[in-house]
Each structure stands twice: as structure tokens, then as C-alpha cells.
Short mmCIF file of C-alpha atoms in Angstrom, two decimals:
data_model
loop_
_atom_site.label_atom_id
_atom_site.label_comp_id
_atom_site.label_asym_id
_atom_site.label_seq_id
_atom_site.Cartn_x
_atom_site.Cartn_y
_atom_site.Cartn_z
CA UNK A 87 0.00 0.00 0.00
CA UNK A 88 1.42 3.37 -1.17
CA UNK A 89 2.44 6.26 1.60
CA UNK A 90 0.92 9.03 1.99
CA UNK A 91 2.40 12.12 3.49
CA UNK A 92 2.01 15.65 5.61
CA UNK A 93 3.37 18.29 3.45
CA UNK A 94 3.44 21.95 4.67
CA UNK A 95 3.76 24.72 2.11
CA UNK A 96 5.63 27.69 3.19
CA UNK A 97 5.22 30.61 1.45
CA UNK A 98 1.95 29.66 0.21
CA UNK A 99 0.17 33.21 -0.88
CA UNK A 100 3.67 34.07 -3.19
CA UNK A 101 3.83 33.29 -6.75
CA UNK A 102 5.93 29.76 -6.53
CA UNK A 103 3.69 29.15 -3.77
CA UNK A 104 0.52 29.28 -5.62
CA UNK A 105 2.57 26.89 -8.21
CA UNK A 106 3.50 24.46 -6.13
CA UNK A 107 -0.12 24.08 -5.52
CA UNK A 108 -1.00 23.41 -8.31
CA UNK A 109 1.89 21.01 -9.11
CA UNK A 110 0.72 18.61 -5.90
CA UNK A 111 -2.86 19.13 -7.60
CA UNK A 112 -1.93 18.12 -11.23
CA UNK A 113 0.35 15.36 -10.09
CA UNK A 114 -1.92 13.78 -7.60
CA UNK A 115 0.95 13.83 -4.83
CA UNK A 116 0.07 11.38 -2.66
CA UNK A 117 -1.16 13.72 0.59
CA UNK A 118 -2.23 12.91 3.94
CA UNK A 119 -2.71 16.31 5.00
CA UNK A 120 -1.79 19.49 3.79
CA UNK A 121 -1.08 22.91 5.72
CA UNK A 122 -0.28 26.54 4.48
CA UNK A 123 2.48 28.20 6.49
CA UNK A 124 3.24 32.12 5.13
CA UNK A 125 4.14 35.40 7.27
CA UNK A 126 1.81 36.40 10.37
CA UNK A 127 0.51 39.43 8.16
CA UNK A 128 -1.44 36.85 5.84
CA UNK A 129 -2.12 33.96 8.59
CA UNK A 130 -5.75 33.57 9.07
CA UNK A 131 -6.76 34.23 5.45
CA UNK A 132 -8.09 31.55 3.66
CA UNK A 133 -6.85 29.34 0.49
CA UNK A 134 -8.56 26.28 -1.50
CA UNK A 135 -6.97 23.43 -2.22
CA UNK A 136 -8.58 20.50 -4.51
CA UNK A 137 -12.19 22.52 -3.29
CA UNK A 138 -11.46 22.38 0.24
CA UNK A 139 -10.68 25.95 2.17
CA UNK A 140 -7.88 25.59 4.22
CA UNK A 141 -6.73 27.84 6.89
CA UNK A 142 -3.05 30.22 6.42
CA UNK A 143 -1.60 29.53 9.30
CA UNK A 144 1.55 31.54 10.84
CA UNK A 145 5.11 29.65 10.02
CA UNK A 146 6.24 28.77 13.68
CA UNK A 147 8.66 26.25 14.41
CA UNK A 148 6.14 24.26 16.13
CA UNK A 149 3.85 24.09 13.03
CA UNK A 150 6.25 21.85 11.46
CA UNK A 151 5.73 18.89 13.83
CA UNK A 152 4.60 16.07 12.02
CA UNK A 153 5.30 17.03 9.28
CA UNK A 154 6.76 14.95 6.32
CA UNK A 155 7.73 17.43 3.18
CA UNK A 156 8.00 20.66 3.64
CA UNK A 157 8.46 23.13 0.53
CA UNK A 158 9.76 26.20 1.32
CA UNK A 159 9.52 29.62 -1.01
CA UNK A 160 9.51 32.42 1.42
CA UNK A 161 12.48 34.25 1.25
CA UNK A 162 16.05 33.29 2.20
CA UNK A 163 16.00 34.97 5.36
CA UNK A 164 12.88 32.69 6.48
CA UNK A 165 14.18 29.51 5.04
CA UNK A 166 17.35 30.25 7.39
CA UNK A 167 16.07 30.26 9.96
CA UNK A 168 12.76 27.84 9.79
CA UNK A 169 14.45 25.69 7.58
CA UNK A 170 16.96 23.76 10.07
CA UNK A 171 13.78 23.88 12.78
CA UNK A 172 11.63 22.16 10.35
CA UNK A 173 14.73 19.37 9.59
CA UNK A 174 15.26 19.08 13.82
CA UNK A 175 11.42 18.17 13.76
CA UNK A 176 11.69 15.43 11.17
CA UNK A 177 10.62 16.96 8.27
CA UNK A 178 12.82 17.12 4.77
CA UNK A 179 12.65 20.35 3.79
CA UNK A 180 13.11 20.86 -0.17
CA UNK A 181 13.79 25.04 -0.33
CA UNK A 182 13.21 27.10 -3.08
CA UNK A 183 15.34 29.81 -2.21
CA UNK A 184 19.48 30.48 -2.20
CA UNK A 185 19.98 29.83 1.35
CA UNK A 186 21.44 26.60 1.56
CA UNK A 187 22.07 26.27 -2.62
CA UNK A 188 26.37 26.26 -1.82
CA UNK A 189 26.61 24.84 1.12
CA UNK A 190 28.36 21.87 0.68
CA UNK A 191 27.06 19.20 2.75
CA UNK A 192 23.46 19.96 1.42
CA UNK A 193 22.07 18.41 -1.93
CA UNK A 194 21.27 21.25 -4.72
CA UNK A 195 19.55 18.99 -7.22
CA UNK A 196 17.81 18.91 -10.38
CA UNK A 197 15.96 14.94 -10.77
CA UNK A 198 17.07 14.70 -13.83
CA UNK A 199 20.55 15.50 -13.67
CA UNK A 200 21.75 14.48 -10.30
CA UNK A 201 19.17 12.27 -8.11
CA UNK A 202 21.77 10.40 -6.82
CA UNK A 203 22.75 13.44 -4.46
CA UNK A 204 19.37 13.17 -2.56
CA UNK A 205 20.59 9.68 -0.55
CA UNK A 206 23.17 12.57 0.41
CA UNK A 207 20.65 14.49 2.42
CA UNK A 208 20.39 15.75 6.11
CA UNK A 209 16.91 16.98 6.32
CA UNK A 210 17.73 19.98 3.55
CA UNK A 211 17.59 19.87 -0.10
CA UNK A 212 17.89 22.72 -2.09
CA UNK A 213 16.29 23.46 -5.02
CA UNK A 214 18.59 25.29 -7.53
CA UNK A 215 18.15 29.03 -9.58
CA UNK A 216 15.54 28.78 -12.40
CA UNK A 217 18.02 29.90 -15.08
CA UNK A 218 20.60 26.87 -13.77
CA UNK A 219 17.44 24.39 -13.93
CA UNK A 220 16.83 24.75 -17.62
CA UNK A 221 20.28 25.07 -18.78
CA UNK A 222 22.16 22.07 -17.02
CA UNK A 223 19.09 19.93 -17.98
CA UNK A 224 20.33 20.41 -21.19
CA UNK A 225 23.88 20.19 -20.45
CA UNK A 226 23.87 16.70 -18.47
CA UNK A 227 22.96 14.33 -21.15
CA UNK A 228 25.36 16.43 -23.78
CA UNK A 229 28.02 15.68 -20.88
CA UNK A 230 27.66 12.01 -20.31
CA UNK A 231 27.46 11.80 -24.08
CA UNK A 232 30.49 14.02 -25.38
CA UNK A 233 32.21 15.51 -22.25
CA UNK A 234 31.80 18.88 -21.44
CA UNK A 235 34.78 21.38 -21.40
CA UNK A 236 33.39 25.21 -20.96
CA UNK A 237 30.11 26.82 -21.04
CA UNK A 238 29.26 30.14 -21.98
CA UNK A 239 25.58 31.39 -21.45
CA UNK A 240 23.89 34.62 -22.02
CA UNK A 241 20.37 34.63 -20.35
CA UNK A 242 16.87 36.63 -20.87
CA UNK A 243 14.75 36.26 -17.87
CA UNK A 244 11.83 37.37 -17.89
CA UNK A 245 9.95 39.69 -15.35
CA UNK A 246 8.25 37.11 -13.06
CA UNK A 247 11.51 35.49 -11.83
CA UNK A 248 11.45 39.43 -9.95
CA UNK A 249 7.85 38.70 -8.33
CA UNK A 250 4.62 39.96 -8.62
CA UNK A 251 5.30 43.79 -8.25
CA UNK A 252 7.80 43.34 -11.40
CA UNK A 253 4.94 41.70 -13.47
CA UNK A 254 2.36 44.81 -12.09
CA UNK A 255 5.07 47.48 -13.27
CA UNK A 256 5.77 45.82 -16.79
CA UNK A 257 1.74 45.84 -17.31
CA UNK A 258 1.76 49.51 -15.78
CA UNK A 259 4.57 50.82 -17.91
CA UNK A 260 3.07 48.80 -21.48
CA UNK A 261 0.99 51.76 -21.44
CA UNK A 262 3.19 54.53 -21.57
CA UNK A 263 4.96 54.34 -24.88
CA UNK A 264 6.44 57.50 -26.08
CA UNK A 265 7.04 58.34 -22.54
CA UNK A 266 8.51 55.64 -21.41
CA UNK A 267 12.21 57.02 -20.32
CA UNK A 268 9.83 58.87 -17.52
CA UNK A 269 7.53 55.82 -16.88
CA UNK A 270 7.41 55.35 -12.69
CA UNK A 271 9.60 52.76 -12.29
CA UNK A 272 10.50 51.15 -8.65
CA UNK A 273 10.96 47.27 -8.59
CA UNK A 274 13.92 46.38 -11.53
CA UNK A 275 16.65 45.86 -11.79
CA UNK A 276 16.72 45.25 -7.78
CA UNK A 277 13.88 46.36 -5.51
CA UNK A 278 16.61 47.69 -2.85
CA UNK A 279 18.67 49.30 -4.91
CA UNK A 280 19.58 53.24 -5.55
CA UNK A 281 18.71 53.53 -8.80
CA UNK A 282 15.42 51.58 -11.02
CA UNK A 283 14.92 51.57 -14.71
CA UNK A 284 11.66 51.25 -16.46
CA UNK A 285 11.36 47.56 -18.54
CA UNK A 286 8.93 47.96 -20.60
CA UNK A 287 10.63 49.03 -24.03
CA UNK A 288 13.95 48.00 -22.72
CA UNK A 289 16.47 45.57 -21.77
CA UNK A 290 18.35 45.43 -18.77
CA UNK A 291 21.58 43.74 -17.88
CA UNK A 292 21.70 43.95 -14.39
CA UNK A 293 19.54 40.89 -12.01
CA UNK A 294 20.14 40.83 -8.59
CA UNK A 295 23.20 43.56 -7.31
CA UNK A 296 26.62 43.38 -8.19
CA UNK A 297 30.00 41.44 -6.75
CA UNK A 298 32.83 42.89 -6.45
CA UNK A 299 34.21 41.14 -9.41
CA UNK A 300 32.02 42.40 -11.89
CA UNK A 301 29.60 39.86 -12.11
CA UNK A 302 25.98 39.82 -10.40
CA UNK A 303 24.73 37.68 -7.77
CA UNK A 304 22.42 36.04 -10.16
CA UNK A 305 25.51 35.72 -12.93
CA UNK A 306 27.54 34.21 -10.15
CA UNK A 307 24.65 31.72 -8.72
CA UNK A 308 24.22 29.97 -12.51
CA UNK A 309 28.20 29.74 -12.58
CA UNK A 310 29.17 27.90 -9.11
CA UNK A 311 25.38 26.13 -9.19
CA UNK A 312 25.95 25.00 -12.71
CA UNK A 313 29.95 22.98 -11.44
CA UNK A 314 28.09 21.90 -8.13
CA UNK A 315 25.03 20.39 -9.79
CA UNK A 316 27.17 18.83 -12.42
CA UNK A 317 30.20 17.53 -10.07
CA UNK A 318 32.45 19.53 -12.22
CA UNK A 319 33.98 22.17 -9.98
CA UNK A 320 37.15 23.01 -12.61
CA UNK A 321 34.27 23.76 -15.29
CA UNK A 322 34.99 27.14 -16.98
CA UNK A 323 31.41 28.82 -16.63
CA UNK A 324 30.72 32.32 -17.55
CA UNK A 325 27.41 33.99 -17.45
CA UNK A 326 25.52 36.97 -18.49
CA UNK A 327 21.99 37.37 -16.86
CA UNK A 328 19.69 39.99 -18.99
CA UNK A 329 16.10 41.21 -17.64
CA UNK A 330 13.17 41.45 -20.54
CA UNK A 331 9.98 42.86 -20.33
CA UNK A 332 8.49 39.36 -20.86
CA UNK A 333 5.88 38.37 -18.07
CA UNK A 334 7.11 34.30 -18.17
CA UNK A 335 9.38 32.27 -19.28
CA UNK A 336 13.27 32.84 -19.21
CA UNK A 337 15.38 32.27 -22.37
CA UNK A 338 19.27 31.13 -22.70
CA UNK A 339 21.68 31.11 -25.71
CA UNK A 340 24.35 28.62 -24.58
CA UNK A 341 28.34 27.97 -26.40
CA UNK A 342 28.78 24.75 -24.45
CA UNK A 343 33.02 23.08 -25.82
CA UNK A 344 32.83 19.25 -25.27
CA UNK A 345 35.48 17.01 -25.25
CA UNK A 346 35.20 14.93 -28.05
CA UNK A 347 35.98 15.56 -31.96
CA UNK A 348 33.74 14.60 -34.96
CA UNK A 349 30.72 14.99 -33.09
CA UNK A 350 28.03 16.53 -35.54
CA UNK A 351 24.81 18.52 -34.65
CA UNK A 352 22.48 15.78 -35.25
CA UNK A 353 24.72 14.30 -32.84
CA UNK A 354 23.66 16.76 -30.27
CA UNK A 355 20.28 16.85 -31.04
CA UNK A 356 19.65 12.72 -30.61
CA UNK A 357 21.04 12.88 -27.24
CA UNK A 358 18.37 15.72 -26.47
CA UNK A 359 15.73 14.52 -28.36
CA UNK A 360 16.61 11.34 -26.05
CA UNK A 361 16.84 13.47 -22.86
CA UNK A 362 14.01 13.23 -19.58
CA UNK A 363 12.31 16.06 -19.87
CA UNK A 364 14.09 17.94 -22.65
CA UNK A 365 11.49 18.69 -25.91
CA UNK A 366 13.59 19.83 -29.19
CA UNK A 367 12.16 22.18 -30.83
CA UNK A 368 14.94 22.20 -33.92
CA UNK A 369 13.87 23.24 -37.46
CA UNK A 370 15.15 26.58 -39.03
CA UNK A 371 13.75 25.52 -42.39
CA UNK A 372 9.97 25.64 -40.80
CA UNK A 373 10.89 28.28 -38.01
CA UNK A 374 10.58 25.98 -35.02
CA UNK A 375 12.40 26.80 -32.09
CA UNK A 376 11.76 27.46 -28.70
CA UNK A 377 9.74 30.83 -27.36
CA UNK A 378 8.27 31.94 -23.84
CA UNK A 379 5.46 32.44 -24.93
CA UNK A 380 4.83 28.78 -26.04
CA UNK A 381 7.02 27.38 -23.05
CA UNK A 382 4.78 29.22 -20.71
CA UNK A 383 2.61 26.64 -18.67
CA UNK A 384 4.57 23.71 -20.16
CA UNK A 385 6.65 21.47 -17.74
CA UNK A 386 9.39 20.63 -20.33
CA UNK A 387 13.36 22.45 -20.96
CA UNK A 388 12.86 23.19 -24.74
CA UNK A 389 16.12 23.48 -27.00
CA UNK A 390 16.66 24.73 -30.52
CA UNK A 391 18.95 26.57 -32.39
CA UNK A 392 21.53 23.89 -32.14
CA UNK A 393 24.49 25.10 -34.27
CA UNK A 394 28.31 24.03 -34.69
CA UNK A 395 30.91 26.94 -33.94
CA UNK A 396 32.31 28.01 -36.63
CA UNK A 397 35.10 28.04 -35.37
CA UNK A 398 36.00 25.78 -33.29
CA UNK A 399 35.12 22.04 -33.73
CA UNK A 400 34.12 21.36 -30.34
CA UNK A 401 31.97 24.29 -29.78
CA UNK A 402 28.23 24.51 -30.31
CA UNK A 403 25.43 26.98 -29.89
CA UNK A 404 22.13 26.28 -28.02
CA UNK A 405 18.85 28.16 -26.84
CA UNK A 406 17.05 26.69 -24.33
CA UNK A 407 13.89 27.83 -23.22
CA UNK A 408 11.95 27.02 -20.29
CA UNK A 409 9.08 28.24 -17.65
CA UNK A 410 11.11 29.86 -14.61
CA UNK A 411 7.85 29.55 -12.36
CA UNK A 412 7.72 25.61 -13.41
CA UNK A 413 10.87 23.57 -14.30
CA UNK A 414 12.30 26.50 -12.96
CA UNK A 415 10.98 26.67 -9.39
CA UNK A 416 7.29 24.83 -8.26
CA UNK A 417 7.84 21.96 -10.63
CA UNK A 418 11.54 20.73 -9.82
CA UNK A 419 11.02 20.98 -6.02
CA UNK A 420 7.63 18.64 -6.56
CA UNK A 421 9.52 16.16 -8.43
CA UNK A 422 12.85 16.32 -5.77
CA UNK A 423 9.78 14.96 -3.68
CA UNK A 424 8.77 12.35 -5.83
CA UNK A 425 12.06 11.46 -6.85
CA UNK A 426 12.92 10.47 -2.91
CA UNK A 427 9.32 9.07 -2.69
CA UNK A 428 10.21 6.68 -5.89
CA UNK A 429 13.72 6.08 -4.67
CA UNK A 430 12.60 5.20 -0.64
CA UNK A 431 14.81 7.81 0.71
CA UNK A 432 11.43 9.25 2.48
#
């Protein structure tokens, strides 16, 4: 007789949230009981689930007893410190946020690139950046295939990975063409920051603050993620992370260098077309390839635009395409779940 479990949702009024709701819906997870955990301001309010009204209640460290699974996207200030309370109370905690994604002794884990790091687990698993997601589901099976020497990637992320006020001021600022250099603009590139630029109309390369070194946070999360999540920590990674005024769905052109010679693009695309959870969408002649707007809603990594370097043998050119509120977030901590469920590890 199958399991079933008590899963707590933390986070549960926020965008991912509302995702992973759906997710455990759509998939049937197999639930005991279900509770919504979010910040005191919304506990009290109330939120269906499969027609049933359920309760918010207040994330406490006591609210976790009992509890099986417990998905957290809150913030990485609340995952810090609920996170290891919920673990101490017996519960494995998969977390949606950047808390715990480079800490070594905890799993950062995409199912179908590295499952075998979950048996690795002490009570946290972290789920990693939607812009890594896509991309190394595309680069694992290339990898086992070919070898992989050096990855260069060049991202547009749209709006939503920047939460719901970024989505309301895109749709606020749509309006204002002709104008829109003086369009009110207070969430992007970073909500905290000194300065905000308008993104509707525009393109901007800045997502999360910058490092000392040049490079974002967000540039520098998809680079050291990428080598954990792959077991390749001598991987030469470099990343450029780009904000459009596209509601959902982020976009990637990749140069991946593999290690092998003679290896053709219909090479490539076999082991993709061959990949879990990878959909090609490969054919210039008809204009297929992958867009957000079609990806949007979808649970699959889509890849197109697969082209040989022109210059170098080794080196190819990819676009991957994928939903950053799905694969990218809700979807990939839901399957983490199932993954341990499938494998016994819970």
C-alpha cells in the first residue's frame, strides 16, 4: 500500500507558492494532509486546495511537527532560519530559495541531472536558480554523451523570476509608450537598490546587485550552481543574466566546448531529443524553435537553435527555453519529492 504524506507549504500566498499548488494538484501527490504556512501578516486568510478551504496559518517552528515534506519559497531569510527547525522536527525540507544552494554538505539537485545526491541528504535539499534548472538539464545528457569542457551562457529572464510587483510594473509601464524614459519605475533591476529603470521598451543587464568582481549575484549563482550540480567544480562557466519585459518564461543562448571531436549537430540533437524532460524544438527551415510564450505553462526544458561553432570544432550553440515559475521553481522541487518518494529515501 502506497504512503501518503504531511506536506506543509511555506510561502503559500507568493507566486511559486501558488505553483507548487498546483503542481501537488496536477500530479496527484500522494497527501495525507496538507497545511499553508506564510508570514503572520497573511495567517488567518483563507486558500482552497482540490475545493477544500484551508486555513493560512503563521510559520512557527512548532507548526512543522509532524510534518513529512516541507516546501519552502519564502524568502532566504525565512528559510534560514525555519528551515533547520523544520529538519530538527523530522521533516525534509526541499527550499526554493538560495539559502542553503552552496553549502556543501546539502544536496542542490535537479531529478534529472543528479538524483543520486538526494541519498546525500540531512533533512535539507535545495532546489537550484531557475536559469541553472533549464540550462544544465540540457547540459547533463550532452556531458555524459560528449564531455563537457566550458560553457558560456547569455540569459533573458523574464519579469516574473522578480515577483509579482515586477509583473504589475511591466503591465503599468506597457501603457506609456512614447514616454517611457519617464515611466514610474520602482521594482527592476533590484527592488533595494539606488537607482530603477523602467522595462517595458527595454532591456536590462543587471539581475540581482553586483559582486565585487564584476559579475551579479544572479551571474555568479548559474556559474558555481551549474559545477556543483554537475560535479564539475574546474568547469569554466561564464554567465551573463539579462532582464526582458516578458511576463514568463526565461530564455538562454548557450556555447557549451565538449570534449570529443567529430561529433556533428544531429549528434547533439539525438542525445536531447533522447533526454528526460528535454522537448527539441529544432527546425530553421519551418521556423521551429523554442519561445516563452509557447514554453509558458509547459513542464518541459525546450532546446533549438543547435548550431556548430564556426570556429572551433568542439563548440556549439544552443537556446534553451523554459518556464522559470515551473521547471524552474514549483515543478523541480515537486519532483525532488517524488524522486525520494520513488527512490525510498522518504
Amino acid at each position: 500500500m502506497s504512503k501518503n504524506y504531511t506536506v506543509a507549504v511555506v510561502g503559500a500566498t507568493g507566486a511559486v507558492g501558488e505553483k507548487m499548488m498546483e503542481q501537488l494538484q496536477k500530479r496527484n501527490f500522494p497527501i495525507k494532509h496538507i497545511k499553508f504556512l506564510a508570514s503572520k501578516r497573511s495567517a488567518g486568510k483563507s486558500i482552497e486546495f482540490k475545493g477544500q478551504s484551508y486555513t493560512i496559518e503563521e510559520a512557527t517552528p512548532e507548526e512543522f511537527d509532524g510534518v513529512d515534506i516541507a516546501l519552502f519559497s519564502a524568502g532566504g531569510a525565512v528559510s534560514k532560519i525555519l528551515a533547520p527547525e523544520a529538519a530538527k522536527r523530522g521533516a525534509v525540507v526541499i527550499d526554493n530559495t538560495s539559502a542553503f544552494r552552496m553549502v556543501v554538505d546539502i544536496p542542490l539537485v535537479v531529478p534529472e541531472v543528479n538524483p543520486q545526491d538526494l541519498k546525500l541528504h540531512s533533512g535539507i535539499i535545495a532546489n537550484p536558480n531557475c536559469s541553472t534548472i533549464q540550462m544544465v538539464c540540457a547540459l547533463q545528457p550532452i556531458k555524459e554523451a560528449f564531455g563537457l569542457n566550458k560553457v558560456i551562457v547569455s540569459t533573458y529572464q523574464a519579469v516574473s523570476g522578480a515577483g509579482a510587483d515586477a509583473i504589475n510594473e511591466l503591465k503599468n509601464q506597457s501603457g506609456t509608450f512614447g514616454d517611457t524614459k519617464n515611466a514610474d519605475a520602482q521594482v527592476l533591476p533590484v527592488k533595494s537598490a539606488e537607482s530603477h529603470y523602467p522595462i517595458a521598451f527595454n532591456v536590462i543587464p543587471q539581475i540581482d546587485t553586483f559582486d565585487d568582481n564584476g559579475y551579479t549575484l544572479e551571474e555568479m549563482k548559474m556559474i558555481n550552481e551549474t559545477k556543483k550540480i554537475l560535479h564539475m567544480p574546474n568547469l569554466s562557466v561564464a554567465a551573463t543574466c539579462v532582464r526582458l519585459p516578458v511576463v514568463s518564461g526565461h530564455s538562454e543562448s548557450v556555447f557549451i566546448e565538449i570534449d570529443k571531436d567529430g561529433i556533428s549537430v544531429s549528434d547533439i540533437r539525438a542525445i536531447l531529443e533522447s533526454a528526460k524532460g528535454i522537448k527539441v524544438q529544432d527546425n530553421p527551415a519551418k521556423q521551429e524553435y523554442p519561445m516563452p510564450l509557447f514554453a509558458e505553462g509547459e513542464d518541459d526544458v525546450f532546446v533549438g537553435r543547435i548550431r556548430k561553432d564556426l570556429s572551433n570544432d568542439r563548440g556549439f550553440h544552443l537556446w534553451i527555453v523554459s518556464d522559470n515559475l515551473l521547471k524552474g521553481a514549483a515543478l523541480n522541487s515537486i519532483q525532488i519529492a517524488e524522486a525520494m518518494i520513488e527512490e525510498g529515501i522518504i
